[in-house]
Short mmCIF file of C-alpha atoms (C1' of nucleotides) in Angstrom, two decimals:
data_model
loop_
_atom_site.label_atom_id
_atom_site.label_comp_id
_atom_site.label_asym_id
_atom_site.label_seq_id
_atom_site.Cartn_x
_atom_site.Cartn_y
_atom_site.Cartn_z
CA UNK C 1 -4.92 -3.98 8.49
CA UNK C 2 -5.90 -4.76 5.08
CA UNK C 3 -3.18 -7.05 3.57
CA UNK C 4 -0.13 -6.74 5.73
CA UNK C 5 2.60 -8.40 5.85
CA UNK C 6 4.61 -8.11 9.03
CA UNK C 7 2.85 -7.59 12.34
CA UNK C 8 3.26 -4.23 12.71
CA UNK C 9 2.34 -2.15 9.75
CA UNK C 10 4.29 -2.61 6.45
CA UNK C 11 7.74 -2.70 6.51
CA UNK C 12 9.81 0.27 5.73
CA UNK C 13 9.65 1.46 2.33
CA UNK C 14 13.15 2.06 2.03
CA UNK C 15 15.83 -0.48 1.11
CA UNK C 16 13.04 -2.34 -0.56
CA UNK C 17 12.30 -2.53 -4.06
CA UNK C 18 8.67 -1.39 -5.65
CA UNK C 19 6.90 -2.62 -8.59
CA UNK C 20 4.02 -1.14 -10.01
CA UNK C 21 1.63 -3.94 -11.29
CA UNK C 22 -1.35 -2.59 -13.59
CA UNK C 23 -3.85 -3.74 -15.65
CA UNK C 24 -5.16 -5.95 -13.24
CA UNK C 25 -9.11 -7.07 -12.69
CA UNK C 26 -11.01 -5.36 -9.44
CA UNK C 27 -11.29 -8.69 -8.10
CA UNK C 28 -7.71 -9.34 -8.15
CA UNK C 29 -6.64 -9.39 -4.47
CA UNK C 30 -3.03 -9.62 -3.16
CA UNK C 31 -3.62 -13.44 -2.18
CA UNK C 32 -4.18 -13.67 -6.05
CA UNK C 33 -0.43 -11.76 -6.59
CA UNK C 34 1.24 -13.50 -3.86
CA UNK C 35 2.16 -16.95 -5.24
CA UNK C 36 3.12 -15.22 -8.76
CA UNK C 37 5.43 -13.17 -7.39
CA UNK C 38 6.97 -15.13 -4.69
CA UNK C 39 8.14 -17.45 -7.09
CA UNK C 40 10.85 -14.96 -8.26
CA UNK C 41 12.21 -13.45 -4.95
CA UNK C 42 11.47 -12.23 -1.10
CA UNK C 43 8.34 -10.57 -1.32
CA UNK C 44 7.88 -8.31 1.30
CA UNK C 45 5.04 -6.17 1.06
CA UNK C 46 1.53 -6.52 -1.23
CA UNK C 47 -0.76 -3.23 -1.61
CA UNK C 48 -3.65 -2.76 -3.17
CA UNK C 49 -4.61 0.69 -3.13
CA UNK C 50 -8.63 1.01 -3.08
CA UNK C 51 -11.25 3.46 -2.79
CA UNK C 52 -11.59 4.52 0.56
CA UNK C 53 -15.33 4.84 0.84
CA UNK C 54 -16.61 1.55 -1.16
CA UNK C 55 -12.93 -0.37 -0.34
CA UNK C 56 -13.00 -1.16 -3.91
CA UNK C 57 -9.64 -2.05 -5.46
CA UNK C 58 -8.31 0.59 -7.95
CA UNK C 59 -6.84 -2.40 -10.28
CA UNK C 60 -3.43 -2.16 -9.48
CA UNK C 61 -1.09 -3.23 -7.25
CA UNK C 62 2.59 -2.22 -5.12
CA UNK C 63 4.64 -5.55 -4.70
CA UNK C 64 7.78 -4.84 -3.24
CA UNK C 65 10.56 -6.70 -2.81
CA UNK C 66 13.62 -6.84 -0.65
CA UNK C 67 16.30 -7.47 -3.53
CA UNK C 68 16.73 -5.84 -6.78
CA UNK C 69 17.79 -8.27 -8.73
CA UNK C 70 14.79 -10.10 -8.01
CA UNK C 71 12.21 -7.43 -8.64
CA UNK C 72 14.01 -7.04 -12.04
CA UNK C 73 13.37 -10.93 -12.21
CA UNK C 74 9.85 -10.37 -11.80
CA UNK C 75 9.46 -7.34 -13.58
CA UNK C 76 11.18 -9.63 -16.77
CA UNK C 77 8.73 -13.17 -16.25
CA UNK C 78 5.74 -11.27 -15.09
CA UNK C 79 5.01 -8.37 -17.33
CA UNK C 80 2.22 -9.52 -20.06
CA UNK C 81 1.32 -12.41 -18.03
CA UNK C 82 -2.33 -13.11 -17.75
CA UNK C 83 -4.02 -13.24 -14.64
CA UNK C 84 -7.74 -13.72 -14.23
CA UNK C 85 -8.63 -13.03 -17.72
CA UNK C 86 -6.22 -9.62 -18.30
CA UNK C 87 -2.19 -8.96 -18.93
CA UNK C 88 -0.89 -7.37 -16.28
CA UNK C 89 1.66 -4.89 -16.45
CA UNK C 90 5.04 -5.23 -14.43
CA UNK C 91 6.96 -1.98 -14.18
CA UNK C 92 9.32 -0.45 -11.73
CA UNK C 93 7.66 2.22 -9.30
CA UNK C 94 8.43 5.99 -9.93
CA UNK C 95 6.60 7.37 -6.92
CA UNK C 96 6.70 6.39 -3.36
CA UNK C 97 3.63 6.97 -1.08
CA UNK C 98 4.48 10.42 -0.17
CA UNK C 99 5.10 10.93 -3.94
CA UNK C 100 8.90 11.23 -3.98
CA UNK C 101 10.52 9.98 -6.66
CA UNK C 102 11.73 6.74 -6.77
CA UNK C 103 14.78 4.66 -8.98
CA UNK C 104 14.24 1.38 -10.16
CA UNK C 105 11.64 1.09 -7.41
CA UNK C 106 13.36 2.25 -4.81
CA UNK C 107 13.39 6.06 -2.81
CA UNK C 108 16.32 7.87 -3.52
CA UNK C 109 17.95 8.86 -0.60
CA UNK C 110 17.00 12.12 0.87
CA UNK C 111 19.26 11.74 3.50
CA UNK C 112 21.60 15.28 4.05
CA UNK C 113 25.04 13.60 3.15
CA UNK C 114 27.48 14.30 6.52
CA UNK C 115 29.53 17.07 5.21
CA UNK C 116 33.13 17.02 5.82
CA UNK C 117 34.28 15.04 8.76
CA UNK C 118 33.97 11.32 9.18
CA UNK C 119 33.01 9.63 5.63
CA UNK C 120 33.70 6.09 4.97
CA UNK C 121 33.02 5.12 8.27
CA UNK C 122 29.65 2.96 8.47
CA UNK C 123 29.15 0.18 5.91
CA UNK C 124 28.30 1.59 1.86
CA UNK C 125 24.64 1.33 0.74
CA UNK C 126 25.11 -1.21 -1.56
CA UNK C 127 25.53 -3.61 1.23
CA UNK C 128 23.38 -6.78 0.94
CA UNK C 129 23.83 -9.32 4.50
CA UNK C 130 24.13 -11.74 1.98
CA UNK C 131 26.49 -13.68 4.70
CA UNK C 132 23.29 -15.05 6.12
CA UNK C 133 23.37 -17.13 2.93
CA UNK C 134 20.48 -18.55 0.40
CA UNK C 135 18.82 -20.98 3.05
CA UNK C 136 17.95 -18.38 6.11
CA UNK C 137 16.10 -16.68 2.98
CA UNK C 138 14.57 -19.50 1.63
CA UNK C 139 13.23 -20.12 5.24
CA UNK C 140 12.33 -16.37 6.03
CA UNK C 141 9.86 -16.58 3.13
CA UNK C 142 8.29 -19.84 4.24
CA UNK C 143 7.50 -18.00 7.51
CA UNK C 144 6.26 -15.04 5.53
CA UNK C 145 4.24 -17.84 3.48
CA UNK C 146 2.60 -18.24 7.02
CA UNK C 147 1.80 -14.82 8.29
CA UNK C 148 0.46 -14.35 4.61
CA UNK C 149 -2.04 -16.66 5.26
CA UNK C 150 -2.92 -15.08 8.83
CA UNK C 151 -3.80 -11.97 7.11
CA UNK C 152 -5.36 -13.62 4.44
CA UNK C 153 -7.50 -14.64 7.18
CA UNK C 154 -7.75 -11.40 9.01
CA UNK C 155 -8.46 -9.53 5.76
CA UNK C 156 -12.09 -11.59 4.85
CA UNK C 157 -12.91 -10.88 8.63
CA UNK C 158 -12.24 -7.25 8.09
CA UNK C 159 -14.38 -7.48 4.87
CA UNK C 160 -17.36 -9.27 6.69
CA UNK C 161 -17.37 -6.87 9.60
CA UNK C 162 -17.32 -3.55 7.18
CA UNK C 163 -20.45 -5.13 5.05
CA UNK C 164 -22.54 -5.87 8.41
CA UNK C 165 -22.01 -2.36 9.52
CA UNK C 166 -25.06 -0.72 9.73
CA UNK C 167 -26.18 2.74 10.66
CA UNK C 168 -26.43 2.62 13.88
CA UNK C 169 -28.73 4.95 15.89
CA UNK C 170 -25.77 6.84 17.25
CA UNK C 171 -24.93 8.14 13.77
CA UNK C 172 -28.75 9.17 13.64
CA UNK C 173 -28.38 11.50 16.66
CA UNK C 174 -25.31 12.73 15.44
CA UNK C 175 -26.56 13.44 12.03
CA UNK C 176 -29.22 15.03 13.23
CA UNK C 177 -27.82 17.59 15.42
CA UNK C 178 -28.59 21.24 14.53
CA UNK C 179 -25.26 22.75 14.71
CA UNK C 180 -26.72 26.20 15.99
CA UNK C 181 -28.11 24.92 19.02
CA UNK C 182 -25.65 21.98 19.26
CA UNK C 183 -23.65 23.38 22.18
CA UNK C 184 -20.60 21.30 21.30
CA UNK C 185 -20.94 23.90 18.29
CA UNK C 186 -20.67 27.15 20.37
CA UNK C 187 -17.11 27.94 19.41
CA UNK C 188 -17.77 27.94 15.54
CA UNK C 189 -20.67 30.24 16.48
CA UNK C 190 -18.05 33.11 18.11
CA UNK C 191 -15.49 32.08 15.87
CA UNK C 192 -18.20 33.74 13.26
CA UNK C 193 -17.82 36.74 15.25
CA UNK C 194 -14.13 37.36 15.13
CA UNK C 195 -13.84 39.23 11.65
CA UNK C 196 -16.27 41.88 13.42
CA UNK C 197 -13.63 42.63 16.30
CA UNK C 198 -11.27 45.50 15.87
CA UNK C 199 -8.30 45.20 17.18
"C1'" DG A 1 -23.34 -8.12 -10.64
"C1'" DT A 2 -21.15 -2.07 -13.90
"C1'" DT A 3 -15.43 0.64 -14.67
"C1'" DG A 4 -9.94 0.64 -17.08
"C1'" DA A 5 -5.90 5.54 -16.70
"C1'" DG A 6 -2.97 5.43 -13.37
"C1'" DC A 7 2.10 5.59 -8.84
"C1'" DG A 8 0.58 3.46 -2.12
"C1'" DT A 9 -1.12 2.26 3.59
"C1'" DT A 10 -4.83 3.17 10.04
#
DNA sequence: GTTGAGCGTT
């Protein structure tokens, strides 16, 4: 919801290529990182991991891209650059979300190899559709350019609607509830009781 | 209105 790129969620993490960006201020939002980065290659993803309660950024930043060689571009032009007062770092990702371990940014493949019967049959890994050719991806990331600014939009909305959110009564009541007499509570109350049964 | 090593998403 945050700062998504694609309609649906972010794009899968694999085939694409992570860098970690540190070093960068609070403020810095993924609007800020977008027009650095996109200078150097198909951007396809921008996180900024924050603190779940206040929605603080944590000062750094996931941009991922869909090529390698242009990650490495970035990773070469970008690292030491100042932004907003501070050098950022530019570094390949080690870790994925799930904390597997990554290679020059990208998950290595878990995937149980086929043993025995039927190798070479689909496409290698490797494989790039560059046969769509430089323009369709010069165009792709002009339309990306535009759902970028959707969520940019989307993302201040989010931010107004999380700082006019009040208590509400509702959370009052349910704060309030004694949770010996609340009867949605009964079954913790026997569940007490279980260690005392012999059986 | 503050902070500063670090590896991520309903």
């Amino acid at each position: 919801e945050m700062s998504r790129f694609g309609r649906s969620g972010p794009p899968p993490i694999r085939d694409t290529y992570s860098l970690l960006v540190l070093n960068i201020t609070f403020r810095t939002t993924a609007d800020d990182l977008f027009p650095l980065f996109d200078k150097y290659g198909e951007v396809v993803d921008i996180y900024i991991p924050r603190d779940r309660r206040t929605g603080d950024s944590r000062g750094f930043a996931f941009v991922r891209y869909k090529y390698e060689d242009e990650a490495q571009k970035a990773v070469d032009r970008l690292d030491g650059r100042l932004v907003d007062g501070r050098e950022m770092m530019v570094q390949f990702a080690k870790y994925g979300p799930n904390a597997e371990r990554i290679q020059k940014g990208r998950i290595m493949e878990t995937v149980p190899k086929p043993r025995g019967r039927s190798r070479s049959r689909s496409p290698r890994r490797g494989y790039r559709d560059d046969h769509r050719g430089r323009d369709s991806r010069r165009r792709s990331r002009s339309r990306s350019g535009d759902r970028y600014g959707r969520d940019r939009y989307r993302e201040r909305d989010h931010h107004r609607r999380s700082r006019s959110r009040s208590t509400s009564p509702d959370d009052y009541k349910r704060r309030g509830r004694d949770r010996y007499t609340d009867p949605d509570n009964h079954c913790c109350f026997m569940l007490g009781y279980i260690p005392y049964i012999h059986l």
